[in-house]
mmCIF file with all atom_site columns, C-alpha atoms in Angstrom:
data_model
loop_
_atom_site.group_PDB
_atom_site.id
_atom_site.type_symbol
_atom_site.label_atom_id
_atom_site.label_alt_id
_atom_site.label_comp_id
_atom_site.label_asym_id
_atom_site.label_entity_id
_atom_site.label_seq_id
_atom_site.pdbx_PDB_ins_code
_atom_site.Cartn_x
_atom_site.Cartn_y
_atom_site.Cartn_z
_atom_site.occupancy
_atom_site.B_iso_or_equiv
_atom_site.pdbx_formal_charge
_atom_site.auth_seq_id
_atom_site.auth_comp_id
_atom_site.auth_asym_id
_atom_site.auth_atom_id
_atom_site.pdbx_PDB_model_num
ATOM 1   C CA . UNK A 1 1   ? -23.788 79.511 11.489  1.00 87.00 ? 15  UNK A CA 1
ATOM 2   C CA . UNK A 1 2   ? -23.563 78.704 8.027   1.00 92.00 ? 16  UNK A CA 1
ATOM 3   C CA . UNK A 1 3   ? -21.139 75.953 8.484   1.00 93.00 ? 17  UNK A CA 1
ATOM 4   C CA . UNK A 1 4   ? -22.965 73.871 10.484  1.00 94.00 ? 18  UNK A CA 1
ATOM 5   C CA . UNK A 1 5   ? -26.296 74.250 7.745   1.00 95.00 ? 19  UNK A CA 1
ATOM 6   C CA . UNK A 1 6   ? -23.855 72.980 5.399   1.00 95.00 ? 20  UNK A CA 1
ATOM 7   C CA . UNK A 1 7   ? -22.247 70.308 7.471   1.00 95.00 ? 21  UNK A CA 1
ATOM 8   C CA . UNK A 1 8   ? -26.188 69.642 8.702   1.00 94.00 ? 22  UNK A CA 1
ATOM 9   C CA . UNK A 1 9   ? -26.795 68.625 4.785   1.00 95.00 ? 23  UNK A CA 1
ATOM 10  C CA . UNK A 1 10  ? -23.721 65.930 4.435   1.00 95.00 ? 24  UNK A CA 1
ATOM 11  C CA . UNK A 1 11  ? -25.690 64.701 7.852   1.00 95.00 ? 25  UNK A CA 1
ATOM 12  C CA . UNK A 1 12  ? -29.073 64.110 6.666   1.00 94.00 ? 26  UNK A CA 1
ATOM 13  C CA . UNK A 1 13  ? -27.744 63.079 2.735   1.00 95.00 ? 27  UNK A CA 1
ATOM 14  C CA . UNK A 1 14  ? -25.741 60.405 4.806   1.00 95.00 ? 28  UNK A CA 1
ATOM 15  C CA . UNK A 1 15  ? -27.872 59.483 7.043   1.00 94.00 ? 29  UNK A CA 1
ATOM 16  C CA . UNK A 1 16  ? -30.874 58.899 4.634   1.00 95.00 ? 30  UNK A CA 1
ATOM 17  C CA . UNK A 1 17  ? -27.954 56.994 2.081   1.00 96.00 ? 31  UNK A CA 1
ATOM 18  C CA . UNK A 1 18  ? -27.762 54.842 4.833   1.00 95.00 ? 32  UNK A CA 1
ATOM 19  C CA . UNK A 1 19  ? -31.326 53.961 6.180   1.00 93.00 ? 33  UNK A CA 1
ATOM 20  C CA . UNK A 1 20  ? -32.027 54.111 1.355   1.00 94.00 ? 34  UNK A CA 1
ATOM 21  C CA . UNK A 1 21  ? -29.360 51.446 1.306   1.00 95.00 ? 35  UNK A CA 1
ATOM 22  C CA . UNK A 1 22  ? -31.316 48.709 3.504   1.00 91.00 ? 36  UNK A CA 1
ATOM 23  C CA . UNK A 1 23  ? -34.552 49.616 1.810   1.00 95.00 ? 37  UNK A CA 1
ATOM 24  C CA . UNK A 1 24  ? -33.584 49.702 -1.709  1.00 97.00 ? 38  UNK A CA 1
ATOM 25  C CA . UNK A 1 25  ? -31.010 47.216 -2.521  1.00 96.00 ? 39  UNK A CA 1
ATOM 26  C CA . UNK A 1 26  ? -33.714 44.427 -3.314  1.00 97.00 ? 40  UNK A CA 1
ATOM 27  C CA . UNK A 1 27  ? -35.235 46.602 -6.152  1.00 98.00 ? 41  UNK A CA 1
ATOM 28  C CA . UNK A 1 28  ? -31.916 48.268 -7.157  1.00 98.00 ? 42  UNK A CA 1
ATOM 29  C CA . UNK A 1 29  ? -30.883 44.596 -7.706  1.00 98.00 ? 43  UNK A CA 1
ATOM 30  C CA . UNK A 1 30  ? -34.130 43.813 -9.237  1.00 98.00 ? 44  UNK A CA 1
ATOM 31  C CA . UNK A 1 31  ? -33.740 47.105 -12.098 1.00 98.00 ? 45  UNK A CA 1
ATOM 32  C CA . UNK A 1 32  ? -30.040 45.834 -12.631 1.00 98.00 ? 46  UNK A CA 1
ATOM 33  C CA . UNK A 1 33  ? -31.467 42.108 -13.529 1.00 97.00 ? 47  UNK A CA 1
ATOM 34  C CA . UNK A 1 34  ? -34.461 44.421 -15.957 1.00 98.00 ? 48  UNK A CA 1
ATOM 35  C CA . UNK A 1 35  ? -31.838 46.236 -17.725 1.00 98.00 ? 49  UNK A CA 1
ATOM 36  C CA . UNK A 1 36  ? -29.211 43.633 -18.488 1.00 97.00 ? 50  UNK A CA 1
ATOM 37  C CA . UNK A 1 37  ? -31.834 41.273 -19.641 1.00 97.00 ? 51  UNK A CA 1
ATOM 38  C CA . UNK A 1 38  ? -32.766 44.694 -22.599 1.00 97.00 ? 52  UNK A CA 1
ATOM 39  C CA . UNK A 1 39  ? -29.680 45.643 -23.118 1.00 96.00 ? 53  UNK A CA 1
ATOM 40  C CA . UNK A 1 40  ? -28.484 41.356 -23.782 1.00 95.00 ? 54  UNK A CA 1
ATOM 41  C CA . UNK A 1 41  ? -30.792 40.892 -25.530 1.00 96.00 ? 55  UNK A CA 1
ATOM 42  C CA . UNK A 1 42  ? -30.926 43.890 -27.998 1.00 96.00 ? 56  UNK A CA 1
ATOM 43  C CA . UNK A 1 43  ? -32.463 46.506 -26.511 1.00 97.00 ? 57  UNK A CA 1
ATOM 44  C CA . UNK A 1 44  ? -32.346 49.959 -25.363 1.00 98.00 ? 58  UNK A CA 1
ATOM 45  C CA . UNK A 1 45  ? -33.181 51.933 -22.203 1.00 98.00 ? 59  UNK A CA 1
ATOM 46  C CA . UNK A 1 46  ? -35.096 55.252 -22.183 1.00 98.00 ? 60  UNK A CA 1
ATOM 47  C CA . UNK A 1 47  ? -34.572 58.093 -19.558 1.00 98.00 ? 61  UNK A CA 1
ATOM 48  C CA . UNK A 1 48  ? -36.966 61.064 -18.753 1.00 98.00 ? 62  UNK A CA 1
ATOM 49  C CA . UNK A 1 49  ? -37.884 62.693 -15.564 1.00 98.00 ? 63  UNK A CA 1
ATOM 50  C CA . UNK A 1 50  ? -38.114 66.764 -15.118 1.00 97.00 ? 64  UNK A CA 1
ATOM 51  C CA . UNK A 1 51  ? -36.057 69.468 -14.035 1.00 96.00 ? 65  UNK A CA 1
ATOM 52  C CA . UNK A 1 52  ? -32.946 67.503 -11.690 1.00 96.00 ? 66  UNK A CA 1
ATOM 53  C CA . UNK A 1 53  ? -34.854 64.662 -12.715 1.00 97.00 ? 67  UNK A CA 1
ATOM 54  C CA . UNK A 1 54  ? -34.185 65.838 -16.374 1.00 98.00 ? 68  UNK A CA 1
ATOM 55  C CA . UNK A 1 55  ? -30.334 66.308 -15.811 1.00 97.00 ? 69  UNK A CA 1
ATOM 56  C CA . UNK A 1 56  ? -30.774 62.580 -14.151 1.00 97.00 ? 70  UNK A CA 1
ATOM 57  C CA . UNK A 1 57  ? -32.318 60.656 -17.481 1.00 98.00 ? 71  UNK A CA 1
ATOM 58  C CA . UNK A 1 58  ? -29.309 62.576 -19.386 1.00 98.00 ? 72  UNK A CA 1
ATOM 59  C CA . UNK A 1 59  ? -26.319 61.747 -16.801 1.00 97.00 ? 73  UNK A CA 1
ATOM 60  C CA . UNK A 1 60  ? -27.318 57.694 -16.921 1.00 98.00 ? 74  UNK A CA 1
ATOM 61  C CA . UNK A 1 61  ? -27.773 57.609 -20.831 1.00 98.00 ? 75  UNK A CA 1
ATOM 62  C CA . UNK A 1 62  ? -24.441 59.516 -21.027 1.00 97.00 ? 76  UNK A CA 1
ATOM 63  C CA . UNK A 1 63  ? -22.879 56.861 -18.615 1.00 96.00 ? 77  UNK A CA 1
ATOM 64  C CA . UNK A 1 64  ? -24.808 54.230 -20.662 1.00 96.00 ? 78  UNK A CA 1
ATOM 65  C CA . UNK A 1 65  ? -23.626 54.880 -23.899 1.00 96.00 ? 79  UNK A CA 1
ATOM 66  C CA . UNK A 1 66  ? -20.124 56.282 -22.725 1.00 95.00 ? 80  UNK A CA 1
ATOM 67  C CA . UNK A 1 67  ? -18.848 54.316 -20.007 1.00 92.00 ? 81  UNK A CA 1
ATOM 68  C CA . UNK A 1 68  ? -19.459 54.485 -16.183 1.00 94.00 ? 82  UNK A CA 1
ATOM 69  C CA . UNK A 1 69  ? -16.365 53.412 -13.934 1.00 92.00 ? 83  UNK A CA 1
ATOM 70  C CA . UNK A 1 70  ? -14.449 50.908 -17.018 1.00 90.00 ? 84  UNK A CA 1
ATOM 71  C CA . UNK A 1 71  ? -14.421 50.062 -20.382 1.00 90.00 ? 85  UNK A CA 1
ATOM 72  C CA . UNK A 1 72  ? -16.892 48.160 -21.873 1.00 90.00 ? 86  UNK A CA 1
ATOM 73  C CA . UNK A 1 73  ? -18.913 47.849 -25.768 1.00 91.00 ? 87  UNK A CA 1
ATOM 74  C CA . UNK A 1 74  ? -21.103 50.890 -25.861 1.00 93.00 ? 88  UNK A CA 1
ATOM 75  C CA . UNK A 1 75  ? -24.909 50.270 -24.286 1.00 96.00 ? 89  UNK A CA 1
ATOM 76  C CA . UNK A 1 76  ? -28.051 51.948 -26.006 1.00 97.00 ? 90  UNK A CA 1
ATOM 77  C CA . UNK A 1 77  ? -29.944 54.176 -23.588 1.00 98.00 ? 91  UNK A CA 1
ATOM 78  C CA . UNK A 1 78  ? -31.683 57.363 -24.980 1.00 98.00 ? 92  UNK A CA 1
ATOM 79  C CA . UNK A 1 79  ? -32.577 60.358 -22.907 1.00 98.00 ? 93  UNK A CA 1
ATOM 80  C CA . UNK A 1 80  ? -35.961 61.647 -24.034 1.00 98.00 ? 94  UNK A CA 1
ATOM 81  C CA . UNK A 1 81  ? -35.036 65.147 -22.521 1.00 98.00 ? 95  UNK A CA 1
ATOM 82  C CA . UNK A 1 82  ? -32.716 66.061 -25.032 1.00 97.00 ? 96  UNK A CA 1
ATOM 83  C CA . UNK A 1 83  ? -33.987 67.011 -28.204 1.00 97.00 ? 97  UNK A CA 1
ATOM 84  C CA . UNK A 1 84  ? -35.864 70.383 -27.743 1.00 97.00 ? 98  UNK A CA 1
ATOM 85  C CA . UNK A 1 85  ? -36.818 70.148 -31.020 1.00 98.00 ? 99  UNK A CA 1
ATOM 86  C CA . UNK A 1 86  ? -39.628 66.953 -30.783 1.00 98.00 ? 100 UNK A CA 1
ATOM 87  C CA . UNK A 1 87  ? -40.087 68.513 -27.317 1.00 98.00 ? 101 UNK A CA 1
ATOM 88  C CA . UNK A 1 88  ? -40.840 71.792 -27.989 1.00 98.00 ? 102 UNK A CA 1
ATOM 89  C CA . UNK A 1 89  ? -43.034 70.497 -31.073 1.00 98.00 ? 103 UNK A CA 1
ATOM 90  C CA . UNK A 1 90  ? -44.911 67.620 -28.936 1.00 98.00 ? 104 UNK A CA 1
ATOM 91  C CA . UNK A 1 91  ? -45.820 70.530 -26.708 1.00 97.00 ? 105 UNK A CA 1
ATOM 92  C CA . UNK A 1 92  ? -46.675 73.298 -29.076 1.00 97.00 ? 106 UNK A CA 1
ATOM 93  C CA . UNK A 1 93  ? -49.062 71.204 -31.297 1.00 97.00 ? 107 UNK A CA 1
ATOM 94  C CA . UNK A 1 94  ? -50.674 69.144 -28.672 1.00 96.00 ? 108 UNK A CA 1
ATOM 95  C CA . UNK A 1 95  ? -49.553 69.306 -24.706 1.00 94.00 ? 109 UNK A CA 1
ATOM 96  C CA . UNK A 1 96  ? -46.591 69.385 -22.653 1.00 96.00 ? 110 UNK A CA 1
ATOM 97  C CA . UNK A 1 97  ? -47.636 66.273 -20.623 1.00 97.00 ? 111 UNK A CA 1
ATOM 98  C CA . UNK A 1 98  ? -47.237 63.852 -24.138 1.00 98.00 ? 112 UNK A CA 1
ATOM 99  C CA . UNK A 1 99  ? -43.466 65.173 -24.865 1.00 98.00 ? 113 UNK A CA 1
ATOM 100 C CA . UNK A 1 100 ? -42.319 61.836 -23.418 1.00 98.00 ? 114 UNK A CA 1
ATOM 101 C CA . UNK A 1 101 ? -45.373 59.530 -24.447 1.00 98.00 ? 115 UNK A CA 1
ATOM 102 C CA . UNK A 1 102 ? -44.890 60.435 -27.851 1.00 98.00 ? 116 UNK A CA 1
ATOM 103 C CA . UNK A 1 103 ? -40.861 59.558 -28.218 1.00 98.00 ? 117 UNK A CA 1
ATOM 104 C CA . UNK A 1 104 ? -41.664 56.451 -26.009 1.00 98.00 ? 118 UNK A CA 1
ATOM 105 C CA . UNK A 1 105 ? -44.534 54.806 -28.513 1.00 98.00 ? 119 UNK A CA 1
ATOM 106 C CA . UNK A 1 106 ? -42.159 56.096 -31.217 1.00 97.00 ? 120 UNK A CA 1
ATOM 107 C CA . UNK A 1 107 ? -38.851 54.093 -30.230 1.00 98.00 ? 121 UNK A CA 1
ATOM 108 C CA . UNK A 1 108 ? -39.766 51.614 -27.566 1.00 97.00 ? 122 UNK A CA 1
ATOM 109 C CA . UNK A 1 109 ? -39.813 48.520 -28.638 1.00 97.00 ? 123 UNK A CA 1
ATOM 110 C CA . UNK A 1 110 ? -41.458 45.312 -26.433 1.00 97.00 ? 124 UNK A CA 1
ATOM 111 C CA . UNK A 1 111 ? -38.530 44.004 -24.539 1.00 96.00 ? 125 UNK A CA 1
ATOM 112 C CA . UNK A 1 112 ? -37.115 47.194 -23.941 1.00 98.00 ? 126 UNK A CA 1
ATOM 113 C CA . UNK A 1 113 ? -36.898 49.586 -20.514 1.00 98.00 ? 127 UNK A CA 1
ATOM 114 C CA . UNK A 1 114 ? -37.966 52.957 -19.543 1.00 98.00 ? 128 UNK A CA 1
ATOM 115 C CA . UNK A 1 115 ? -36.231 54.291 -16.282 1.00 98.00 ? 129 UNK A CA 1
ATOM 116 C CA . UNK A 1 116 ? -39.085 56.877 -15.142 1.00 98.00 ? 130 UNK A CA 1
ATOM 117 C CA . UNK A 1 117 ? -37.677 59.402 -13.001 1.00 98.00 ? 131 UNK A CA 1
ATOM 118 C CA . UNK A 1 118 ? -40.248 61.867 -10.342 1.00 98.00 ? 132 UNK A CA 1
ATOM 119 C CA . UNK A 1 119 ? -39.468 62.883 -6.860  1.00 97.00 ? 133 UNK A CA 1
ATOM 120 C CA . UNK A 1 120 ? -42.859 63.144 -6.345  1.00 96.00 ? 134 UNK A CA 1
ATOM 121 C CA . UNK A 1 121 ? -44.228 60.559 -8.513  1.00 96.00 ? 135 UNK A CA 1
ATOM 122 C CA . UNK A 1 122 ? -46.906 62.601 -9.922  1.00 97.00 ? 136 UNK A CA 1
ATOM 123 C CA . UNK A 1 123 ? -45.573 64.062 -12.952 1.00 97.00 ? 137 UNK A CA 1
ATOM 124 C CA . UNK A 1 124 ? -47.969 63.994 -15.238 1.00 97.00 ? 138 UNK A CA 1
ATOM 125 C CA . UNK A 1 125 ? -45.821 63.484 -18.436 1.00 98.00 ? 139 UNK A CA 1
ATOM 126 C CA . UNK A 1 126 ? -43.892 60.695 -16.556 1.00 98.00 ? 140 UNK A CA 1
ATOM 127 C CA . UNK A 1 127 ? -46.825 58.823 -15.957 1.00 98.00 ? 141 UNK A CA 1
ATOM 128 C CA . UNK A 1 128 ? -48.172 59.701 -19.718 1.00 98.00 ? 142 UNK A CA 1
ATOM 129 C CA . UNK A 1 129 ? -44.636 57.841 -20.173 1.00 98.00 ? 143 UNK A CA 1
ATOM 130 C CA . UNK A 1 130 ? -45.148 54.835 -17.939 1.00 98.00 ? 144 UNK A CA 1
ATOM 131 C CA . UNK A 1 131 ? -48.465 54.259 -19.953 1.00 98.00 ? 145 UNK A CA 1
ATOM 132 C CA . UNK A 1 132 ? -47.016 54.518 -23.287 1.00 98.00 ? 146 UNK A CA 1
ATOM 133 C CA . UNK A 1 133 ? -44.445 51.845 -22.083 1.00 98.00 ? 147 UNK A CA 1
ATOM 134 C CA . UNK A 1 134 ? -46.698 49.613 -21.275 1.00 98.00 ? 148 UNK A CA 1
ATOM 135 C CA . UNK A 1 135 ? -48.370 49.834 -24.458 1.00 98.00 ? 149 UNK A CA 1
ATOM 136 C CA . UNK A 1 136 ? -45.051 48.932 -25.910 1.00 97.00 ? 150 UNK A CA 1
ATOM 137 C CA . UNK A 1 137 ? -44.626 45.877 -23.401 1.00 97.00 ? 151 UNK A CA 1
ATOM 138 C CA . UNK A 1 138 ? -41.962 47.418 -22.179 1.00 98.00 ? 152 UNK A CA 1
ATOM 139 C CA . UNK A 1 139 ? -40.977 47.123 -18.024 1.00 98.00 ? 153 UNK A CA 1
ATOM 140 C CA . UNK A 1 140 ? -40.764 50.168 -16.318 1.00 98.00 ? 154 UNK A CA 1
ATOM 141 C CA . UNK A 1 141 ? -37.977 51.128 -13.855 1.00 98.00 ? 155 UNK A CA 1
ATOM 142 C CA . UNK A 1 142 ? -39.144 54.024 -11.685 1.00 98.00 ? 156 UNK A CA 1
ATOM 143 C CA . UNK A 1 143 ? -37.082 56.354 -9.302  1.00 98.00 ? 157 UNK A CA 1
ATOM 144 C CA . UNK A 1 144 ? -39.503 57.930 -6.902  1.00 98.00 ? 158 UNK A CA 1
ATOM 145 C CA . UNK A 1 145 ? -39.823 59.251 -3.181  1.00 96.00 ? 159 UNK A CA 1
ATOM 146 C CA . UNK A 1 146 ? -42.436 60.624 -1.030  1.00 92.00 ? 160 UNK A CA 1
ATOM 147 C CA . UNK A 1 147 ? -44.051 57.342 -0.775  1.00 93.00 ? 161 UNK A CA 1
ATOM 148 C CA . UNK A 1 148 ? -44.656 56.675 -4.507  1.00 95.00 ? 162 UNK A CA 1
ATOM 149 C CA . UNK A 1 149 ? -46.999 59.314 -5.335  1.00 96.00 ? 163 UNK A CA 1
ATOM 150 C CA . UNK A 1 150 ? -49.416 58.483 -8.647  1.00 97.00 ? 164 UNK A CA 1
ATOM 151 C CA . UNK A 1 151 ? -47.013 55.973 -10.096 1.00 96.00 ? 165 UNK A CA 1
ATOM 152 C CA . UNK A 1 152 ? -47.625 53.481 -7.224  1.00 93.00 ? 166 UNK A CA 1
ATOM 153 C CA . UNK A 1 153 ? -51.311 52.717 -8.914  1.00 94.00 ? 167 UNK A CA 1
ATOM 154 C CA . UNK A 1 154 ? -50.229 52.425 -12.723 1.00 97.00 ? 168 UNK A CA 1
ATOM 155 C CA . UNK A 1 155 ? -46.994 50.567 -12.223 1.00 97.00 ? 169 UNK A CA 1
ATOM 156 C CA . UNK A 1 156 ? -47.286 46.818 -13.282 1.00 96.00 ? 170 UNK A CA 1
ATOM 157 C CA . UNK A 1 157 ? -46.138 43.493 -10.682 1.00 94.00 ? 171 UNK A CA 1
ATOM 158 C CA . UNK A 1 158 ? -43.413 43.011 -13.611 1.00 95.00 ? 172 UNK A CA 1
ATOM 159 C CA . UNK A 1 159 ? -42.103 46.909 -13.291 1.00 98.00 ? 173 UNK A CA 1
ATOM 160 C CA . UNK A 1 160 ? -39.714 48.089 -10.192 1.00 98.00 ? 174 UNK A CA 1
ATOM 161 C CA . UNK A 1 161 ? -40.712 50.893 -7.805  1.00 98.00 ? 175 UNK A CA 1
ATOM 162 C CA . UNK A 1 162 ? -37.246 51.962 -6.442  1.00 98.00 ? 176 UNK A CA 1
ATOM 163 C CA . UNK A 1 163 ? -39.228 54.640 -3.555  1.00 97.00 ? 177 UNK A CA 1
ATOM 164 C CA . UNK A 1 164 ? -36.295 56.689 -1.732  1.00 97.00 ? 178 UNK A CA 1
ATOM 165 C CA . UNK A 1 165 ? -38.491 57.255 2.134   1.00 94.00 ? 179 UNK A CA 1
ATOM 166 C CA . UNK A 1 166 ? -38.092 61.013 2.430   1.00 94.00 ? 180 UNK A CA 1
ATOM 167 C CA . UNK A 1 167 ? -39.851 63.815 1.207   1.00 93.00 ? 181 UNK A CA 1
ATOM 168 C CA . UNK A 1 168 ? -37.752 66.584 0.739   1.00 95.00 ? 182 UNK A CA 1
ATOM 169 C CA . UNK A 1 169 ? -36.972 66.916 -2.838  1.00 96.00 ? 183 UNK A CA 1
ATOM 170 C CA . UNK A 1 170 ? -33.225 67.453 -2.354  1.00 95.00 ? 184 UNK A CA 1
ATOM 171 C CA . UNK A 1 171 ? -32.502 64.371 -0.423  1.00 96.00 ? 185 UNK A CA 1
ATOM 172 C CA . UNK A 1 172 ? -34.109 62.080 -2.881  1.00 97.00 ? 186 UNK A CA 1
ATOM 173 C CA . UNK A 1 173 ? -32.462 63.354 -5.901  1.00 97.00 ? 187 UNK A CA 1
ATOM 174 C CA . UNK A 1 174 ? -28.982 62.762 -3.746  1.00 97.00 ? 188 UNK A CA 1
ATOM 175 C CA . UNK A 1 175 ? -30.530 59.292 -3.294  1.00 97.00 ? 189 UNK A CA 1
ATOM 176 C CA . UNK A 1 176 ? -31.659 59.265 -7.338  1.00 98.00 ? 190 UNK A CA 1
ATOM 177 C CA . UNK A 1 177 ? -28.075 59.642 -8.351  1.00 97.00 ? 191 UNK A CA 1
ATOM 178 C CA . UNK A 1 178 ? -26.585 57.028 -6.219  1.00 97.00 ? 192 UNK A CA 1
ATOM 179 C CA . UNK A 1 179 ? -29.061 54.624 -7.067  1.00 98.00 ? 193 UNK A CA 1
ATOM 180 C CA . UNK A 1 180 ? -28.225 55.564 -10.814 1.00 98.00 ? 194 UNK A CA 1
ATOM 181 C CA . UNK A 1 181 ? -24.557 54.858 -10.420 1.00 98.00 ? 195 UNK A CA 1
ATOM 182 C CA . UNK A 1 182 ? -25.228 51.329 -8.754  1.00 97.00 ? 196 UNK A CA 1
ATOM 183 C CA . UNK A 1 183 ? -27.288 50.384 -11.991 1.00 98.00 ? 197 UNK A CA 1
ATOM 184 C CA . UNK A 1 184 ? -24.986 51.138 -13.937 1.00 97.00 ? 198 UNK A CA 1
ATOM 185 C CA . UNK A 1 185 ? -22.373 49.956 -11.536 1.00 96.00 ? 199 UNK A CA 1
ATOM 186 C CA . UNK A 1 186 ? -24.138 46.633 -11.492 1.00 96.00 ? 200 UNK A CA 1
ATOM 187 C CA . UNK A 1 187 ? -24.983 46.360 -14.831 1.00 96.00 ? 201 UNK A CA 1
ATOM 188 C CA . UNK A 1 188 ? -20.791 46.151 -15.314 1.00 95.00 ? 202 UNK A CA 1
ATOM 189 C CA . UNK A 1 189 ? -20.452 44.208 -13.456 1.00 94.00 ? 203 UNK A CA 1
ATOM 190 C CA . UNK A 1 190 ? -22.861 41.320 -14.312 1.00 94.00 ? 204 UNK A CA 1
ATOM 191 C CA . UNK A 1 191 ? -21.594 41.703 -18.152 1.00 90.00 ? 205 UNK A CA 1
ATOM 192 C CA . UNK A 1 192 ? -17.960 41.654 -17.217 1.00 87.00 ? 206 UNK A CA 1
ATOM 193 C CA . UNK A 1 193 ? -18.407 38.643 -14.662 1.00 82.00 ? 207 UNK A CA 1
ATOM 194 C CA . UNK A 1 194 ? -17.266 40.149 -11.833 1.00 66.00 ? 208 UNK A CA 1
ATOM 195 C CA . UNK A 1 195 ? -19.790 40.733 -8.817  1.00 49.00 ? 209 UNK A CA 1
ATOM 196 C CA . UNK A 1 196 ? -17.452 40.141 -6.326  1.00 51.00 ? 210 UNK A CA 1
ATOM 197 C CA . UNK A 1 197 ? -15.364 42.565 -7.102  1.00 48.00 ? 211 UNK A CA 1
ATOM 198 C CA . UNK A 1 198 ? -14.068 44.576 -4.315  1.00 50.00 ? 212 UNK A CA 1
ATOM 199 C CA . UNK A 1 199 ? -15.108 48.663 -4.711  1.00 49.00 ? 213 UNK A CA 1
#
C-alpha cells in the first residue's frame, strides 16, 4: 500500500539521521569552528552544489544572511547558483563546468569558506570549485555521500569532508539539510555564547 511506502521513507530518513548523527558530529563541529573563524574575522561563505544541491547553497546563504532560528547581525554567505546571468554567460562563452570556478576566483578571498555541496561527489563544476578555492587559500567545507566520490582526492588535511554513508540520492540530501541547519545552528550559538543551550 501506499501508506506504508510513505511511512517506509520517515523509516529509512530516520534511521540513517540517526546512524549520520554518530558519524558526522566530529566534522559538523569541525565546519562550525571553519565558518565562525571567516565569518569573525571578516569573511564570507560561498554556496554551490546542483540541482537539490542548488536549492541547498541558496537555503543556507538565505539563513546566513537572514537569520536561522534568532536574531543576530546579518552574516555574509553568497550562493553562486543564483545569478543566471554570470551563469548562463560562464557557460555560453566557455563551459558549464567553470560557472562556479569563475565566481569563486572572482570573490573569494584567502581566509574565506566555500561549502561545496554533491551527493555524489563527482560534480565536475563542484570540484572546478574546490580547486579555485584553493587557489584562493580558502578551506573548503564539503557535503557529500556515497563514500566521497572525486572530492575525497582533491580535498586538503585543512578542508572538512562531512560524507553522509548512504547512497541513495534522496536520503543524503535529507541528511544535507540537517547538517545545514546544525551549522548554522552552531554557528549561533558559538557567537551568542550559548552552547549549552537546551533545543
Amino acid at each position: 500500500m501506499l501508506e506504508q511506502r510513505i511511512q517506509q521513507h520517515f523509516i529509512d530518513s530516520a534511521d540513517l539521521k540517526y546512524k549520520a548523527a554518530q558519524v558526522l558530529s566530529g566534522p559538523i563541529d569541525a565546519a562550525v569552528q571553519a565558518i565562525l573563524t571567516c565569518v569573525t574575522g571578516g569573511g564570507k561563505v560561498l554556496a554551490c552544489g546542483n540541482g537539490g544541491s542548488a536549492a541547498d547553497a541558496q537555503h543556507f546563504a538565505a539563513e546566513f544572511v537572514g537569520r536561522f532560528e534568532r536574531e543576530r547581525p546579518e552574516l555574509a554567505a553568497i550562493a553562486l547558483t543564483t545569478d543566471t546571468s554570470i551563469i548562463t554567460a560562464v557557460a555560453n562563452d566557455y563551459d558549464y563546468t567553470h560557472i562556479f570556478s569563475r565566481q569563486v576566483r572572482a570573490l573569494g578571498q584567502p581566509g574565506d569558506v566555500l561549502i561545496a555541496i554533491s551527493t555524489s561527489g563527482n560534480s565536475a563544476n563542484v570540484l572546478a570549485a574546490i580547486e579555485a578555492a584553493h587557489q584562493r587559500d580558502m578551506v573548503v567545507v564539503a557535503l557529500t555521500g556515497r563514500k566521497g566520490g572525486q572530492m575525497n582526492e582533491v580535498l586538503r588535511e585543512t578542508d572538512v569532508h562531512i560524507c553522509v554513508p548512504h547512497d541513495r540520492t534522496a536520503r543524503i540530501q535529507e541528511v544535507h539539510i540537517l547538517t545545514l541547519h546544525c551549522l548554522c545552528d552552531g554557528v549561533d550559538a558559538l557567537l551568542m555564547g550559548d552552547q549549552e543551550t537546551k533545543l
